CSV table of C-alpha atoms in Angstrom, one decimal:
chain,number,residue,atom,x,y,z
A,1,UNK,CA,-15.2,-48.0,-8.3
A,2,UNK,CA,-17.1,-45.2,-9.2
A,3,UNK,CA,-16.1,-42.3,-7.0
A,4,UNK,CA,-18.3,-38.8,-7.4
A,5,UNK,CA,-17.2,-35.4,-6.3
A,6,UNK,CA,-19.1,-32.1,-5.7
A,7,UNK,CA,-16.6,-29.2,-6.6
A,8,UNK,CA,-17.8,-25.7,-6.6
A,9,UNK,CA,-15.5,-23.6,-8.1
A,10,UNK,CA,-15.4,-19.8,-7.3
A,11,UNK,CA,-12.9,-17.9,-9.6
A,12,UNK,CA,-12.1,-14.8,-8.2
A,13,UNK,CA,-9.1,-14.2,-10.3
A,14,UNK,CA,-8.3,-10.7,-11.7
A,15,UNK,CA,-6.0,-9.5,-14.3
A,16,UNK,CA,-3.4,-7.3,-13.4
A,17,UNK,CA,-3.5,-7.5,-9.0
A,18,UNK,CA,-1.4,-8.4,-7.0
A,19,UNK,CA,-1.5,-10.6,-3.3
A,20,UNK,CA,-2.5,-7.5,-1.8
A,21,UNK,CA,-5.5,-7.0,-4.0
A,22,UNK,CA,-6.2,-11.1,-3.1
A,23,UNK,CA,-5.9,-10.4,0.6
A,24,UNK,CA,-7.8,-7.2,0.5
A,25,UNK,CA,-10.7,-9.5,-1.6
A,26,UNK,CA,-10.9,-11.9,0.8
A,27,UNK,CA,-11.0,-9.6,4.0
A,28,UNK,CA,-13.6,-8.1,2.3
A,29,UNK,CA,-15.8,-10.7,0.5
A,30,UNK,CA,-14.4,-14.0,-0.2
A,31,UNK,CA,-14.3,-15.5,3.8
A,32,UNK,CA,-17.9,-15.3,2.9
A,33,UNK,CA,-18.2,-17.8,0.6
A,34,UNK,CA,-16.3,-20.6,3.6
A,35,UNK,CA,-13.8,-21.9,0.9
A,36,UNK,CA,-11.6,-25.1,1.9
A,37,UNK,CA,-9.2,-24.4,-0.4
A,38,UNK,CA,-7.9,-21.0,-2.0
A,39,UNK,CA,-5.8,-21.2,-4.2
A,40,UNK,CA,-3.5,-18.3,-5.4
A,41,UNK,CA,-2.1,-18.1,-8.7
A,42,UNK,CA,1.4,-16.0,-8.5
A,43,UNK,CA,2.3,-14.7,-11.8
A,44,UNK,CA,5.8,-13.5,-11.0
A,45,UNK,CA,6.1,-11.3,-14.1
A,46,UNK,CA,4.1,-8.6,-12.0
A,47,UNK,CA,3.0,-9.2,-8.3
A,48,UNK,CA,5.9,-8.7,-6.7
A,49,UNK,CA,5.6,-5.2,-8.4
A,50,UNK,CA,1.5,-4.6,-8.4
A,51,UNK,CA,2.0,-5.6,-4.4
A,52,UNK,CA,4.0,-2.4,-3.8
A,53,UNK,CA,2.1,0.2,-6.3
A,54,UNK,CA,-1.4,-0.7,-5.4
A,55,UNK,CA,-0.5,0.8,-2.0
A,56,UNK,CA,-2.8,-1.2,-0.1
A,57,UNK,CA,-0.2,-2.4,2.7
A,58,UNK,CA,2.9,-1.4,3.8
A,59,UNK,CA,5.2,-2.7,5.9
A,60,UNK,CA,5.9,-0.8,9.8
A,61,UNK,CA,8.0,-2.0,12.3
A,62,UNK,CA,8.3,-5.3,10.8
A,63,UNK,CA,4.4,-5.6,10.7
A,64,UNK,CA,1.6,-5.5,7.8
A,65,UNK,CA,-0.7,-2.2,7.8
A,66,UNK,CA,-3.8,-2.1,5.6
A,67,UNK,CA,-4.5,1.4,3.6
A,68,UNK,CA,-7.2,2.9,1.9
A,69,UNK,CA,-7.5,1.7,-1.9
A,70,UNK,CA,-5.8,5.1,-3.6
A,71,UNK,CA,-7.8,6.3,-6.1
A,72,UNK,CA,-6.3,7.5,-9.1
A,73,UNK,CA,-8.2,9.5,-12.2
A,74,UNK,CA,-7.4,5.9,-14.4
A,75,UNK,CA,-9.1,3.9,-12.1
A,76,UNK,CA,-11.8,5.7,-12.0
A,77,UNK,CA,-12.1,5.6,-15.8
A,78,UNK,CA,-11.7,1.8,-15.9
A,79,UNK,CA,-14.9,1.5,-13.1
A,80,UNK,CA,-16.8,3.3,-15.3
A,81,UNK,CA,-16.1,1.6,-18.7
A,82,UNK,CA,-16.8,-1.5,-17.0
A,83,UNK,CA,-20.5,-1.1,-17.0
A,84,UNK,CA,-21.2,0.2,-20.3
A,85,UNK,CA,-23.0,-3.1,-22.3
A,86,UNK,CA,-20.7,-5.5,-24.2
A,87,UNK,CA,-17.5,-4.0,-22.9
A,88,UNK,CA,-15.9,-7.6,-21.6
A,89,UNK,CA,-16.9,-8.8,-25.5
A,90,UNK,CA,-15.7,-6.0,-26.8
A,91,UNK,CA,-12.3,-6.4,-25.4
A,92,UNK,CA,-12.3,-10.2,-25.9
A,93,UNK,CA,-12.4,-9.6,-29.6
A,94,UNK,CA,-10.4,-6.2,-30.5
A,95,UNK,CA,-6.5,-5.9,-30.3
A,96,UNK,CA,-6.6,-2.3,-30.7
A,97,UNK,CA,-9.5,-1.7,-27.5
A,98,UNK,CA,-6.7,-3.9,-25.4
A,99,UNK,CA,-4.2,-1.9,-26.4
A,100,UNK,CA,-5.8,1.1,-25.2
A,101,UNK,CA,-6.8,-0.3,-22.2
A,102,UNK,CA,-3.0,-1.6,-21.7
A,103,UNK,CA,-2.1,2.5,-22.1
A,104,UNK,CA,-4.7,3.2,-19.7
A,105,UNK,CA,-3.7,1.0,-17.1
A,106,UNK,CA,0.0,1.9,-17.2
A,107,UNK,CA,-1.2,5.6,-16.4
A,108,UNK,CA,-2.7,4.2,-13.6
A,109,UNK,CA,0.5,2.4,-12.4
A,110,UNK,CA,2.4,5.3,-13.1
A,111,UNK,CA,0.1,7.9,-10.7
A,112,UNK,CA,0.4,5.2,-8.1
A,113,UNK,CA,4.2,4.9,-8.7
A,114,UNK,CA,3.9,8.4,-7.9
A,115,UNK,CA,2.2,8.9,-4.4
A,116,UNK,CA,4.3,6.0,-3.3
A,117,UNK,CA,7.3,5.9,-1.8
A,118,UNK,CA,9.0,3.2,-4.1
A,119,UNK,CA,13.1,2.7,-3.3
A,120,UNK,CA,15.0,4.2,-6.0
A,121,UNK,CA,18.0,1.2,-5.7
A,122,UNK,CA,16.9,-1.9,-8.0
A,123,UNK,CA,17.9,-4.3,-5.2
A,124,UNK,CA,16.4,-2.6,-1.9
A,125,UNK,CA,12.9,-2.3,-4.3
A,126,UNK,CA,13.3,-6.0,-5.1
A,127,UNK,CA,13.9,-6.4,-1.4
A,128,UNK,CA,11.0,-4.2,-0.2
A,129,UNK,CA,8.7,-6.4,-2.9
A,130,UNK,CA,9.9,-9.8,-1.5
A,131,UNK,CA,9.0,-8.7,2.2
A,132,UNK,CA,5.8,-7.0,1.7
A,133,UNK,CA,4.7,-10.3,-0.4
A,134,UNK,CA,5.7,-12.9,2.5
A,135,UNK,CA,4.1,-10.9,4.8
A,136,UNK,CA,1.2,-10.8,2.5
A,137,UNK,CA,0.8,-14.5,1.7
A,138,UNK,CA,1.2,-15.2,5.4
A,139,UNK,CA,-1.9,-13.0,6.3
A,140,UNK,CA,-3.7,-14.4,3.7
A,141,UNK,CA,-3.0,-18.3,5.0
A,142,UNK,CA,-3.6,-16.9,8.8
A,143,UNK,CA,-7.0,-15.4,7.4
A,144,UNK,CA,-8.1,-18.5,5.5
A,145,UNK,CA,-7.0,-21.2,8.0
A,146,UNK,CA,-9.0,-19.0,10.6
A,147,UNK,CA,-11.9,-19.6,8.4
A,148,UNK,CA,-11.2,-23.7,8.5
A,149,UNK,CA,-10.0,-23.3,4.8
A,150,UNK,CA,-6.4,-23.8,3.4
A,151,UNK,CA,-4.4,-21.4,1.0
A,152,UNK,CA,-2.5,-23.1,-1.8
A,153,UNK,CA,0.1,-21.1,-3.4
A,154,UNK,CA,0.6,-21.8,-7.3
A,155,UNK,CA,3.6,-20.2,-9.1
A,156,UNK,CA,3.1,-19.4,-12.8
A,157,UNK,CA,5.9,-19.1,-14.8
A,158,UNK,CA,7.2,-17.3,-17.7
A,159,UNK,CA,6.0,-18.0,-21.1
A,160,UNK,CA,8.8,-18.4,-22.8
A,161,UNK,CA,11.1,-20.1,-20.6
A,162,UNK,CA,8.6,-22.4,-18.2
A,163,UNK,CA,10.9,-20.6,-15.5
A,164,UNK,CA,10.1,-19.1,-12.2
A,165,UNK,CA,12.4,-16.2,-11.1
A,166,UNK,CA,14.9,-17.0,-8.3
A,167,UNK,CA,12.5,-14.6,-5.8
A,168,UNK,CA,9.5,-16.6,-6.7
A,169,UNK,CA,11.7,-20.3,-5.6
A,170,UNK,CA,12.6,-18.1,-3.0
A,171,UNK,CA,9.3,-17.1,-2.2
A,172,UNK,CA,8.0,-20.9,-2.2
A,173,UNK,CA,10.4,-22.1,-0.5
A,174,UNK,CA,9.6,-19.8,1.9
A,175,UNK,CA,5.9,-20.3,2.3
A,176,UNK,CA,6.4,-24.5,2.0
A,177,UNK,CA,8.7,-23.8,5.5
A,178,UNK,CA,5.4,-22.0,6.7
A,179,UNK,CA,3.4,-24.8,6.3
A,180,UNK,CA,1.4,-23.6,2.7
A,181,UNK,CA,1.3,-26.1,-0.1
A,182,UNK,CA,3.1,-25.0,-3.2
A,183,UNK,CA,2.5,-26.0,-6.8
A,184,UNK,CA,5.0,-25.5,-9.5
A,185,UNK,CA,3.4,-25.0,-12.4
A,186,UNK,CA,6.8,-25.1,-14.3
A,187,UNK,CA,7.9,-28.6,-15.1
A,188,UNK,CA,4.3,-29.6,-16.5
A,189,UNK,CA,3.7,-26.4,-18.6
A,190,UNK,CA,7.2,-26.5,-20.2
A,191,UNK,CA,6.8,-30.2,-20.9
């Protein structure tokens, strides 16, 4: 049988954010679009970490609280660069203009790193991470099923090993409890 489907395809995926960033973009723009599926790549290698130094939500009381974006003097450089004409080819092309921008945005890390308060003790910042992204990742399912749509969480895993981090099983397990589908991008990629 010959069996057509209609997909349209929004990709609203951007380097270097975190959940909160994806919850924050879908609060603010993406319900708009009436998805049925959102699907969120997790690359564990950094949004654990970009989830606590964006300093977009925190966690009080046990609850999720939404902030105002900081702004930091990077940032604002990197919204600006972004308009000038043939930037994104530039950057697609040139291994020293990445590099730059690579030095840039750990500046901006840094100056966030800064304003926040970020635990000092390795495991009560892994800790800290792990809650404020479960809480994250549940808003974000709450907010798209309220929109008749369904989140689908897919973890990415390491390059080199086709691994995902014991906090990211964690954090799947986790979310599959919760009723969120989970893809495991491991065993296909390292095959």
């Amino acid at each position: 049988a010959n069996r057509s489907v209609d997909w349209e395809v929004l990709n609203a995926g951007v380097g270097s954010t975190g959940t909160a960033h994806h919850l924050a973009y879908y609060a603010y723009e993406g319900y708009r679009y009436s998805p049925d599926i959102v699907l969120l790549c997790f690359f564990q290698q950094n949004d654990f970490w970009d989830n606590i130094t964006c300093g977009l939500y925190s966690i009080e009381d046990g609850e999720l609280i939404k902030h105002d974006a900081p702004r930091t003097g990077s940032r604002k450089i990197q919204r600006y660069v972004n308009w000038i004409p043939g930037y994104n080819a530039l950057f697609a092309k040139s291994h020293l203009l990445n590099f730059v921008k690579r030095r840039v945005s750990s500046y901006h890390y840094r100056e966030l790193a800064d304003r926040l308060t970020v635990p000092d003790d390795t495991s009560e910042l892994e800790e800290a991470e792990e809650e404020l992204t479960r809480h994250l990742m549940l808003a974000l399912r709450d907010s798209v099923a309220a929109n008749g749509g369904c989140l689908v969480f897919a973890a990415i895993p390491l390059p080199d090993t086709w691994d995902l981090y014991d906090e990211t099983r964690e954090l799947a397990d986790h979310l599959k409890t919760e009723g969120v589908p989970v893809i495991d991008l491991a065993p296909q990629l390292s095959a």
